[in-house]
Amino acid sequence: MLFVWIAILVLAILIEAGTSEFVAIWFLPAGIVSMILSLIPGVPVWVQVLVFVIVGLVLVIATRPLCRKLTKGKKSKTNTDALIGRTCIVTEEIRNIDGLGEVKINGLCWSARALEETRVIPVGEQVEIVEIQGVKMIVK
C-alpha cells in the first residue's frame, strides 16, 4: 500500500503543478498521513483510505474559503498585458461618442477608445495603450 500512497502523492503534485489554482494540494497531507499509517504493521487498508478521505475533506472544508479569499480579484496575466504602455498608430479616427476607432500594433488591428471620453484622435497619431478591455484598447 506504501507505493499506492506514493503514487497518489506524486499525482497530486503533478496536478497541482499543472494548474494555476489550488486543486489537489489538500490531498498531499492526507496522502502523507495515510502513507505513514501504511508503514505501521496491522493497520488495515480500509482505515488508511478512510483517514485519507477524512483528512482531505477536513482540509478542503477548512481552508478552501481562505484560499478563495486570498486569490479573489487577482487577475491572471495574459500576453496582451505586455502591450500596455506601448505606442501604436491610429488607423481609424477614434470617436468614443460614435463608438469608432482603430489602432494598429505588431501588424494587428484593434478596436480602440480614447481614455478621455470627449477626445477625438485623428488617423496617423501615435497613442499610448493604457488598458485593454476585452478586445478594445484604451489609449491616450
CSV table of N, CA and C in Angstrom, one decimal:
chain,number,residue,atom,x,y,z
A,1,MET,N,0.8,-1.2,0.0
A,1,MET,CA,0.0,0.0,0.0
A,1,MET,C,0.9,1.3,0.0
A,2,LEU,N,2.1,1.1,0.5
A,2,LEU,CA,3.0,2.3,0.5
A,2,LEU,C,3.2,2.9,-0.9
A,3,PHE,N,3.3,2.0,-1.9
A,3,PHE,CA,3.5,2.5,-3.2
A,3,PHE,C,2.3,3.2,-3.8
A,4,VAL,N,1.1,2.8,-3.4
A,4,VAL,CA,-0.1,3.4,-3.8
A,4,VAL,C,-0.2,4.9,-3.3
A,5,TRP,N,0.2,5.0,-2.0
A,5,TRP,CA,0.2,6.4,-1.4
A,5,TRP,C,1.2,7.3,-2.0
A,6,ILE,N,2.4,6.7,-2.3
A,6,ILE,CA,3.4,7.5,-3.0
A,6,ILE,C,2.9,7.9,-4.4
A,7,ALA,N,2.3,7.0,-5.1
A,7,ALA,CA,1.7,7.3,-6.4
A,7,ALA,C,0.7,8.4,-6.3
A,8,ILE,N,-0.2,8.4,-5.3
A,8,ILE,CA,-1.2,9.4,-5.1
A,8,ILE,C,-0.5,10.7,-4.8
A,9,LEU,N,0.5,10.7,-4.0
A,9,LEU,CA,1.2,12.0,-3.7
A,9,LEU,C,1.8,12.6,-4.9
A,10,VAL,N,2.5,11.7,-5.7
A,10,VAL,CA,3.1,12.2,-7.0
A,10,VAL,C,2.0,12.8,-7.9
A,11,LEU,N,0.9,12.1,-8.0
A,11,LEU,CA,-0.2,12.5,-8.9
A,11,LEU,C,-0.8,13.9,-8.4
A,12,ALA,N,-0.9,14.0,-7.1
A,12,ALA,CA,-1.4,15.3,-6.5
A,12,ALA,C,-0.4,16.4,-6.8
A,13,ILE,N,0.8,16.2,-6.7
A,13,ILE,CA,1.9,17.2,-7.0
A,13,ILE,C,1.8,17.6,-8.5
A,14,LEU,N,1.7,16.6,-9.4
A,14,LEU,CA,1.6,16.9,-10.8
A,14,LEU,C,0.4,17.7,-11.2
A,15,ILE,N,-0.8,17.3,-10.6
A,15,ILE,CA,-2.0,18.0,-10.8
A,15,ILE,C,-1.8,19.5,-10.4
A,16,GLU,N,-1.3,19.7,-9.2
A,16,GLU,CA,-1.1,21.0,-8.6
A,16,GLU,C,-0.1,21.8,-9.4
A,17,ALA,N,0.9,21.2,-9.9
A,17,ALA,CA,1.9,21.9,-10.7
A,17,ALA,C,1.3,22.3,-12.1
A,18,GLY,N,0.4,21.6,-12.6
A,18,GLY,CA,-0.2,21.8,-13.9
A,18,GLY,C,-1.4,22.8,-13.9
A,19,THR,N,-1.7,23.3,-12.7
A,19,THR,CA,-2.8,24.3,-12.7
A,19,THR,C,-2.4,25.6,-12.0
A,20,SER,N,-3.2,26.6,-12.2
A,20,SER,CA,-2.8,27.9,-11.6
A,20,SER,C,-3.6,28.1,-10.3
A,21,GLU,N,-4.5,27.2,-10.0
A,21,GLU,CA,-5.3,27.3,-8.8
A,21,GLU,C,-5.1,26.1,-7.9
A,22,PHE,N,-5.5,26.2,-6.6
A,22,PHE,CA,-5.3,25.1,-5.7
A,22,PHE,C,-6.4,24.1,-6.0
A,23,VAL,N,-6.0,22.9,-6.5
A,23,VAL,CA,-6.9,21.9,-6.9
A,23,VAL,C,-6.7,20.6,-6.0
A,24,ALA,N,-5.4,20.2,-5.9
A,24,ALA,CA,-5.2,18.9,-5.2
A,24,ALA,C,-4.2,19.1,-4.0
A,25,ILE,N,-3.9,20.3,-3.6
A,25,ILE,CA,-3.0,20.5,-2.6
A,25,ILE,C,-3.4,19.9,-1.2
A,26,TRP,N,-4.7,19.8,-1.0
A,26,TRP,CA,-5.2,19.3,0.3
A,26,TRP,C,-5.0,17.8,0.4
A,27,PHE,N,-4.8,17.1,-0.7
A,27,PHE,CA,-4.6,15.7,-0.6
A,27,PHE,C,-3.2,15.3,-0.4
A,28,LEU,N,-2.3,16.3,-0.4
A,28,LEU,CA,-0.9,15.9,-0.1
A,28,LEU,C,-0.7,15.6,1.4
A,29,PRO,N,-1.2,16.4,2.3
A,29,PRO,CA,-1.1,16.0,3.8
A,29,PRO,C,-1.9,14.7,4.0
A,30,ALA,N,-3.1,14.6,3.4
A,30,ALA,CA,-3.9,13.4,3.6
A,30,ALA,C,-3.1,12.1,3.1
A,31,GLY,N,-2.4,12.3,2.0
A,31,GLY,CA,-1.6,11.1,1.5
A,31,GLY,C,-0.5,10.8,2.4
A,32,ILE,N,0.2,11.9,2.9
A,32,ILE,CA,1.3,11.6,3.8
A,32,ILE,C,0.9,10.9,5.1
A,33,VAL,N,-0.3,11.3,5.7
A,33,VAL,CA,-0.8,10.7,6.9
A,33,VAL,C,-1.1,9.2,6.5
A,34,SER,N,-1.8,9.0,5.4
A,34,SER,CA,-2.1,7.6,5.0
A,34,SER,C,-0.9,6.7,4.7
A,35,MET,N,0.1,7.4,4.2
A,35,MET,CA,1.4,6.7,3.9
A,35,MET,C,2.1,6.3,5.2
A,36,ILE,N,2.1,7.1,6.2
A,36,ILE,CA,2.6,6.8,7.5
A,36,ILE,C,1.9,5.7,8.1
A,37,LEU,N,0.5,5.7,8.0
A,37,LEU,CA,-0.3,4.6,8.5
A,37,LEU,C,0.0,3.3,7.9
A,38,SER,N,0.3,3.3,6.6
A,38,SER,CA,0.7,2.1,5.8
A,38,SER,C,2.0,1.5,6.3
A,39,LEU,N,2.8,2.2,7.0
A,39,LEU,CA,4.1,1.7,7.5
A,39,LEU,C,3.9,1.1,8.9
A,40,ILE,N,2.8,1.3,9.5
A,40,ILE,CA,2.5,0.7,10.8
A,40,ILE,C,1.9,-0.7,10.6
A,41,PRO,N,2.6,-1.7,11.1
A,41,PRO,CA,2.0,-3.1,10.9
A,41,PRO,C,0.6,-3.2,11.6
A,42,GLY,N,-0.2,-3.9,10.8
A,42,GLY,CA,-1.5,-4.2,11.3
A,42,GLY,C,-2.6,-3.2,11.1
A,43,VAL,N,-2.3,-2.0,10.5
A,43,VAL,CA,-3.3,-1.0,10.1
A,43,VAL,C,-4.0,-1.4,8.8
A,44,PRO,N,-5.3,-1.7,8.8
A,44,PRO,CA,-5.9,-2.2,7.6
A,44,PRO,C,-6.0,-1.1,6.5
A,45,VAL,N,-6.1,-1.6,5.3
A,45,VAL,CA,-6.2,-0.7,4.2
A,45,VAL,C,-7.4,0.2,4.3
A,46,TRP,N,-8.6,-0.3,4.7
A,46,TRP,CA,-9.8,0.5,4.8
A,46,TRP,C,-9.6,1.7,5.8
A,47,VAL,N,-8.8,1.5,6.8
A,47,VAL,CA,-8.5,2.6,7.8
A,47,VAL,C,-7.7,3.7,7.1
A,48,GLN,N,-6.7,3.2,6.3
A,48,GLN,CA,-5.8,4.2,5.6
A,48,GLN,C,-6.7,5.0,4.6
A,49,VAL,N,-7.5,4.3,3.9
A,49,VAL,CA,-8.4,5.0,2.9
A,49,VAL,C,-9.3,6.0,3.6
A,50,LEU,N,-9.9,5.5,4.7
A,50,LEU,CA,-10.9,6.4,5.5
A,50,LEU,C,-10.2,7.6,6.0
A,51,VAL,N,-9.0,7.4,6.6
A,51,VAL,CA,-8.2,8.6,7.1
A,51,VAL,C,-7.8,9.5,5.9
A,52,PHE,N,-7.5,9.0,4.8
A,52,PHE,CA,-7.2,9.8,3.6
A,52,PHE,C,-8.4,10.7,3.3
A,53,VAL,N,-9.5,10.1,3.2
A,53,VAL,CA,-10.7,10.8,2.8
A,53,VAL,C,-11.1,11.9,3.8
A,54,ILE,N,-11.1,11.5,5.1
A,54,ILE,CA,-11.4,12.4,6.2
A,54,ILE,C,-10.5,13.6,6.3
A,55,VAL,N,-9.2,13.3,6.3
A,55,VAL,CA,-8.2,14.4,6.3
A,55,VAL,C,-8.3,15.3,5.1
A,56,GLY,N,-8.4,14.7,3.9
A,56,GLY,CA,-8.6,15.5,2.7
A,56,GLY,C,-9.8,16.4,2.8
A,57,LEU,N,-11.0,15.8,3.2
A,57,LEU,CA,-12.2,16.6,3.2
A,57,LEU,C,-12.1,17.7,4.3
A,58,VAL,N,-11.6,17.4,5.5
A,58,VAL,CA,-11.4,18.4,6.5
A,58,VAL,C,-10.6,19.6,6.1
A,59,LEU,N,-9.5,19.3,5.4
A,59,LEU,CA,-8.6,20.3,4.9
A,59,LEU,C,-9.3,21.2,3.8
A,60,VAL,N,-10.0,20.5,2.9
A,60,VAL,CA,-10.8,21.3,1.9
A,60,VAL,C,-11.8,22.2,2.5
A,61,ILE,N,-12.6,21.7,3.4
A,61,ILE,CA,-13.6,22.5,4.1
A,61,ILE,C,-13.0,23.6,4.9
A,62,ALA,N,-11.9,23.3,5.6
A,62,ALA,CA,-11.3,24.3,6.5
A,62,ALA,C,-10.5,25.4,5.8
A,63,THR,N,-9.9,25.1,4.6
A,63,THR,CA,-9.0,26.0,4.0
A,63,THR,C,-9.5,26.6,2.7
A,64,ARG,N,-10.4,25.9,2.0
A,64,ARG,CA,-10.8,26.4,0.7
A,64,ARG,C,-11.4,27.8,0.7
A,65,PRO,N,-12.2,28.2,1.6
A,65,PRO,CA,-12.7,29.5,1.7
A,65,PRO,C,-11.6,30.6,1.9
A,66,LEU,N,-10.6,30.2,2.7
A,66,LEU,CA,-9.5,31.1,2.9
A,66,LEU,C,-8.7,31.3,1.6
A,67,CYS,N,-8.4,30.2,0.9
A,67,CYS,CA,-7.7,30.3,-0.4
A,67,CYS,C,-8.5,31.1,-1.4
A,68,ARG,N,-9.8,30.9,-1.5
A,68,ARG,CA,-10.6,31.7,-2.4
A,68,ARG,C,-10.5,33.2,-2.1
A,69,LYS,N,-10.6,33.5,-0.8
A,69,LYS,CA,-10.5,34.9,-0.4
A,69,LYS,C,-9.2,35.5,-0.7
A,70,LEU,N,-8.1,34.8,-0.6
A,70,LEU,CA,-6.7,35.3,-0.9
A,70,LEU,C,-6.5,35.5,-2.3
A,71,THR,N,-7.1,34.7,-3.2
A,71,THR,CA,-6.9,34.8,-4.6
A,71,THR,C,-8.0,35.6,-5.3
A,72,LYS,N,-9.1,36.0,-4.6
A,72,LYS,CA,-10.2,36.7,-5.2
A,72,LYS,C,-9.7,38.0,-5.7
A,73,GLY,N,-10.2,38.3,-6.9
A,73,GLY,CA,-9.8,39.6,-7.5
A,73,GLY,C,-8.5,39.7,-8.2
A,74,LYS,N,-7.7,38.6,-8.1
A,74,LYS,CA,-6.4,38.7,-8.7
A,74,LYS,C,-6.6,38.2,-10.2
A,75,LYS,N,-6.2,39.1,-11.1
A,75,LYS,CA,-6.4,38.9,-12.5
A,75,LYS,C,-5.2,38.1,-13.0
A,76,SER,N,-5.4,37.1,-13.8
A,76,SER,CA,-4.3,36.3,-14.3
A,76,SER,C,-3.7,37.1,-15.5
A,77,LYS,N,-2.4,37.1,-15.6
A,77,LYS,CA,-1.7,37.8,-16.7
A,77,LYS,C,-1.9,37.1,-18.0
A,78,THR,N,-1.9,37.9,-19.1
A,78,THR,CA,-2.0,37.4,-20.4
A,78,THR,C,-1.0,38.0,-21.3
A,79,ASN,N,-0.8,37.5,-22.5
A,79,ASN,CA,0.2,38.1,-23.4
A,79,ASN,C,-0.2,39.5,-23.8
A,80,THR,N,-1.4,39.9,-23.8
A,80,THR,CA,-1.8,41.3,-24.1
A,80,THR,C,-1.4,42.3,-23.1
A,81,ASP,N,-1.1,41.8,-21.8
A,81,ASP,CA,-0.7,42.7,-20.8
A,81,ASP,C,0.7,43.3,-21.2
A,82,ALA,N,1.5,42.7,-22.0
A,82,ALA,CA,2.8,43.2,-22.5
A,82,ALA,C,2.6,44.4,-23.4
A,83,LEU,N,1.4,44.6,-23.9
A,83,LEU,CA,1.2,45.7,-24.8
A,83,LEU,C,0.9,47.0,-24.1
A,84,ILE,N,0.5,46.9,-22.8
A,84,ILE,CA,0.2,48.1,-22.0
A,84,ILE,C,1.4,49.0,-21.9
A,85,GLY,N,1.3,50.3,-22.2
A,85,GLY,CA,2.5,51.2,-22.1
A,85,GLY,C,3.1,51.4,-23.4
A,86,ARG,N,2.9,50.5,-24.4
A,86,ARG,CA,3.5,50.7,-25.7
A,86,ARG,C,2.7,51.7,-26.6
A,87,THR,N,3.3,52.2,-27.6
A,87,THR,CA,2.7,53.1,-28.5
A,87,THR,C,2.2,52.4,-29.8
A,88,CYS,N,1.1,52.9,-30.4
A,88,CYS,CA,0.6,52.4,-31.6
A,88,CYS,C,0.1,53.5,-32.4
A,89,ILE,N,-0.3,53.2,-33.7
A,89,ILE,CA,-0.8,54.2,-34.6
A,89,ILE,C,-2.3,54.1,-34.8
A,90,VAL,N,-2.9,55.2,-34.8
A,90,VAL,CA,-4.4,55.3,-35.1
A,90,VAL,C,-4.6,55.1,-36.5
A,91,THR,N,-5.4,54.0,-36.9
A,91,THR,CA,-5.7,53.7,-38.3
A,91,THR,C,-7.1,54.1,-38.7
A,92,GLU,N,-8.0,54.4,-37.7
A,92,GLU,CA,-9.3,54.9,-37.9
A,92,GLU,C,-9.6,55.9,-36.8
A,93,GLU,N,-10.1,57.0,-37.2
A,93,GLU,CA,-10.3,58.1,-36.2
A,93,GLU,C,-11.0,57.6,-34.9
A,94,ILE,N,-10.5,57.9,-33.8
A,94,ILE,CA,-11.2,57.4,-32.5
A,94,ILE,C,-12.1,58.5,-32.0
A,95,ARG,N,-13.4,58.1,-32.0
A,95,ARG,CA,-14.5,59.0,-31.5
A,95,ARG,C,-15.4,58.1,-30.6
A,96,ASN,N,-15.2,58.2,-29.3
A,96,ASN,CA,-15.9,57.4,-28.4
A,96,ASN,C,-17.4,57.6,-28.5
A,97,ILE,N,-17.9,58.8,-28.7
A,97,ILE,CA,-19.3,59.1,-28.8
A,97,ILE,C,-20.0,58.3,-29.9
A,98,ASP,N,-19.3,58.0,-31.0
A,98,ASP,CA,-19.8,57.2,-32.1
A,98,ASP,C,-19.4,55.8,-32.0
A,99,GLY,N,-18.6,55.4,-31.0
A,99,GLY,CA,-18.1,54.0,-30.9
A,99,GLY,C,-17.1,53.6,-32.0
A,100,LEU,N,-16.4,54.6,-32.6
A,100,LEU,CA,-15.5,54.3,-33.7
A,100,LEU,C,-14.0,54.4,-33.2
A,101,GLY,N,-13.2,53.7,-33.8
A,101,GLY,CA,-11.8,53.9,-33.5
A,101,GLY,C,-11.0,52.6,-33.7
A,102,GLU,N,-9.8,52.7,-34.3
A,102,GLU,CA,-9.0,51.5,-34.5
A,102,GLU,C,-7.5,51.9,-34.5
A,103,VAL,N,-6.7,51.0,-33.9
A,103,VAL,CA,-5.3,51.2,-33.8
A,103,VAL,C,-4.6,50.0,-34.4
A,104,LYS,N,-3.3,50.2,-34.7
A,104,LYS,CA,-2.5,49.0,-35.2
A,104,LYS,C,-1.2,48.9,-34.4
A,105,ILE,N,-1.0,47.7,-34.0
A,105,ILE,CA,0.3,47.4,-33.3
A,105,ILE,C,0.7,46.0,-33.6
A,106,ASN,N,2.0,45.8,-33.8
A,106,ASN,CA,2.5,44.5,-34.2
A,106,ASN,C,1.8,43.9,-35.4
A,107,GLY,N,1.4,44.7,-36.3
A,107,GLY,CA,0.7,44.2,-37.5
A,107,GLY,C,-0.7,43.8,-37.3
A,108,LEU,N,-1.3,44.0,-36.1
A,108,LEU,CA,-2.7,43.7,-35.8
A,108,LEU,C,-3.5,44.9,-35.5
A,109,CYS,N,-4.7,44.9,-36.0
A,109,CYS,CA,-5.6,46.0,-35.8
A,109,CYS,C,-6.5,45.7,-34.6
A,110,TRP,N,-6.7,46.7,-33.8
A,110,TRP,CA,-7.5,46.6,-32.6
A,110,TRP,C,-8.6,47.7,-32.5
A,111,SER,N,-9.8,47.4,-32.1
A,111,SER,CA,-10.7,48.4,-31.8
A,111,SER,C,-10.1,49.3,-30.7
A,112,ALA,N,-10.5,50.6,-30.7
A,112,ALA,CA,-9.9,51.4,-29.7
A,112,ALA,C,-10.9,52.5,-29.2
A,113,ARG,N,-10.6,52.9,-28.0
A,113,ARG,CA,-11.4,54.0,-27.4
A,113,ARG,C,-10.4,54.9,-26.7
A,114,ALA,N,-10.7,56.2,-26.7
A,114,ALA,CA,-9.9,57.2,-26.0
A,114,ALA,C,-10.1,57.1,-24.5
A,115,LEU,N,-9.1,57.3,-23.8
A,115,LEU,CA,-9.2,57.4,-22.3
A,115,LEU,C,-10.1,58.5,-21.9
A,116,GLU,N,-9.9,59.7,-22.5
A,116,GLU,CA,-10.7,60.9,-22.3
A,116,GLU,C,-12.0,60.7,-23.2
A,117,GLU,N,-13.1,60.6,-22.6
A,117,GLU,CA,-14.4,60.3,-23.3
A,117,GLU,C,-14.6,61.3,-24.5
A,118,THR,N,-14.4,62.6,-24.3
A,118,THR,CA,-14.7,63.6,-25.3
A,118,THR,C,-13.6,63.8,-26.4
A,119,ARG,N,-12.5,63.2,-26.2
A,119,ARG,CA,-11.4,63.5,-27.1
A,119,ARG,C,-11.5,62.7,-28.4
A,120,VAL,N,-11.3,63.4,-29.5
A,120,VAL,CA,-11.2,62.8,-30.8
A,120,VAL,C,-9.8,62.7,-31.2
A,121,ILE,N,-9.3,61.5,-31.6
A,121,ILE,CA,-7.9,61.3,-32.0
A,121,ILE,C,-7.9,61.0,-33.5
A,122,PRO,N,-7.2,61.8,-34.3
A,122,PRO,CA,-7.1,61.6,-35.7
A,122,PRO,C,-6.3,60.5,-36.2
A,123,VAL,N,-6.5,60.0,-37.4
A,123,VAL,CA,-5.7,59.0,-38.1
A,123,VAL,C,-4.3,59.4,-38.2
A,124,GLY,N,-3.4,58.5,-37.9
A,124,GLY,CA,-1.9,58.7,-38.0
A,124,GLY,C,-1.3,59.1,-36.7
A,125,GLU,N,-2.0,59.5,-35.7
A,125,GLU,CA,-1.5,59.9,-34.5
A,125,GLU,C,-1.0,58.7,-33.7
A,126,GLN,N,0.2,58.9,-33.0
A,126,GLN,CA,0.7,57.9,-32.1
A,126,GLN,C,0.0,58.0,-30.8
A,127,VAL,N,-0.4,56.9,-30.2
A,127,VAL,CA,-1.1,56.9,-28.9
A,127,VAL,C,-0.4,55.8,-28.0
A,128,GLU,N,-0.6,56.0,-26.7
A,128,GLU,CA,-0.1,55.0,-25.8
A,128,GLU,C,-1.3,54.2,-25.3
A,129,ILE,N,-1.0,52.9,-25.2
A,129,ILE,CA,-2.0,51.9,-24.7
A,129,ILE,C,-2.0,52.0,-23.2
A,130,VAL,N,-3.1,52.3,-22.5
A,130,VAL,CA,-3.2,52.3,-21.1
A,130,VAL,C,-3.9,51.2,-20.5
A,131,GLU,N,-4.8,50.5,-21.3
A,131,GLU,CA,-5.6,49.4,-20.7
A,131,GLU,C,-6.2,48.6,-21.9
A,132,ILE,N,-6.5,47.4,-21.6
A,132,ILE,CA,-7.2,46.5,-22.6
A,132,ILE,C,-8.4,46.0,-21.9
A,133,GLN,N,-9.6,46.3,-22.5
A,133,GLN,CA,-10.9,45.8,-22.0
A,133,GLN,C,-11.5,44.9,-23.1
A,134,GLY,N,-11.4,43.6,-22.9
A,134,GLY,CA,-11.9,42.6,-23.8
A,134,GLY,C,-11.0,42.7,-25.1
A,135,VAL,N,-11.7,43.2,-26.2
A,135,VAL,CA,-11.0,43.3,-27.5
A,135,VAL,C,-10.7,44.8,-27.9
A,136,LYS,N,-11.0,45.7,-26.9
A,136,LYS,CA,-10.7,47.1,-27.2
A,136,LYS,C,-9.5,47.6,-26.4
A,137,MET,N,-8.7,48.4,-27.1
A,137,MET,CA,-7.6,49.1,-26.4
A,137,MET,C,-8.1,50.5,-25.9
A,138,ILE,N,-7.7,50.8,-24.7
A,138,ILE,CA,-8.0,52.2,-24.2
A,138,ILE,C,-6.7,52.9,-24.4
A,139,VAL,N,-6.7,54.0,-25.1
A,139,VAL,CA,-5.5,54.7,-25.4
A,139,VAL,C,-5.5,56.2,-25.0
A,140,LYS,N,-4.4,56.8,-24.9
A,140,LYS,CA,-4.3,58.3,-24.7
A,140,LYS,C,-3.2,58.9,-25.5
